[in-house]
CSV table of C-alpha atoms in Angstrom, one decimal:
chain,number,residue,atom,x,y,z
A,1,MET,CA,18.2,-92.9,-129.4
A,2,ALA,CA,15.6,-91.0,-127.3
A,3,PHE,CA,12.1,-90.3,-128.4
A,4,LEU,CA,10.9,-86.7,-129.0
A,5,ILE,CA,7.4,-85.3,-129.3
A,6,GLU,CA,6.4,-83.7,-132.6
A,7,ASP,CA,4.1,-80.7,-133.1
A,8,SER,CA,1.1,-83.0,-133.7
A,9,CYS,CA,0.9,-83.4,-129.9
A,10,VAL,CA,-2.7,-82.7,-128.6
A,11,ASN,CA,-1.7,-82.4,-124.9
A,12,CYS,CA,-3.7,-85.4,-123.8
A,13,GLY,CA,-1.0,-86.6,-121.3
A,14,ALA,CA,-1.4,-90.3,-122.2
A,15,CYS,CA,2.4,-90.5,-123.0
A,16,ALA,CA,3.4,-89.0,-119.6
A,17,ALA,CA,1.2,-91.5,-117.7
A,18,GLU,CA,2.8,-94.4,-119.5
A,19,CYS,CA,6.5,-93.5,-119.2
A,20,PRO,CA,8.3,-95.9,-116.8
A,21,VAL,CA,11.1,-93.4,-116.1
A,22,ASN,CA,9.0,-90.2,-115.9
A,23,ALA,CA,10.9,-88.6,-118.8
A,24,ILE,CA,7.9,-86.8,-120.1
A,25,SER,CA,6.5,-83.5,-118.7
A,26,GLN,CA,4.2,-80.7,-119.8
A,27,GLY,CA,6.1,-78.0,-121.6
A,28,ASP,CA,4.9,-74.5,-122.5
A,29,THR,CA,2.8,-75.6,-125.5
A,30,GLN,CA,3.0,-79.4,-125.5
A,31,PHE,CA,4.5,-82.4,-123.7
A,32,VAL,CA,8.2,-82.8,-123.9
A,33,ILE,CA,10.6,-85.7,-123.4
A,34,ASP,CA,13.9,-85.3,-121.5
A,35,ALA,CA,16.4,-87.1,-123.8
A,36,ASP,CA,18.8,-87.8,-121.0
A,37,THR,CA,16.2,-89.7,-119.0
A,38,CYS,CA,14.4,-91.4,-121.9
A,39,ILE,CA,15.3,-95.2,-122.1
A,40,ASP,CA,13.9,-95.6,-125.7
A,41,CYS,CA,11.3,-98.1,-124.7
A,42,GLY,CA,8.5,-96.8,-127.0
A,43,SER,CA,5.8,-96.9,-124.4
A,44,CYS,CA,4.8,-93.3,-125.1
A,45,ALA,CA,4.5,-94.0,-128.9
A,46,ASN,CA,2.3,-97.0,-128.3
A,47,VAL,CA,-0.3,-95.1,-126.4
A,48,CYS,CA,-0.3,-91.7,-128.3
A,49,PRO,CA,-3.6,-91.3,-130.2
A,50,VAL,CA,-1.9,-89.0,-132.8
A,51,GLY,CA,1.6,-90.6,-133.1
A,52,ALA,CA,3.4,-87.6,-131.8
A,53,PRO,CA,6.3,-89.4,-130.0
A,54,VAL,CA,8.9,-90.5,-132.6
A,55,GLN,CA,12.4,-91.8,-132.4
A,56,ALA,CA,14.9,-88.9,-132.7
């Protein structure tokens, strides 16, 4: 299951920098994860200061 970013995202970009497959990009109001590209590694969740990335 892919990760998704919840509304608690503070737009710091730490998750995007950590993603090994570049599945995370800046959306209109917060960062978003492309579920088709996400490999479910959890790297984004490990670096997020507010715990916004969660398993879908």
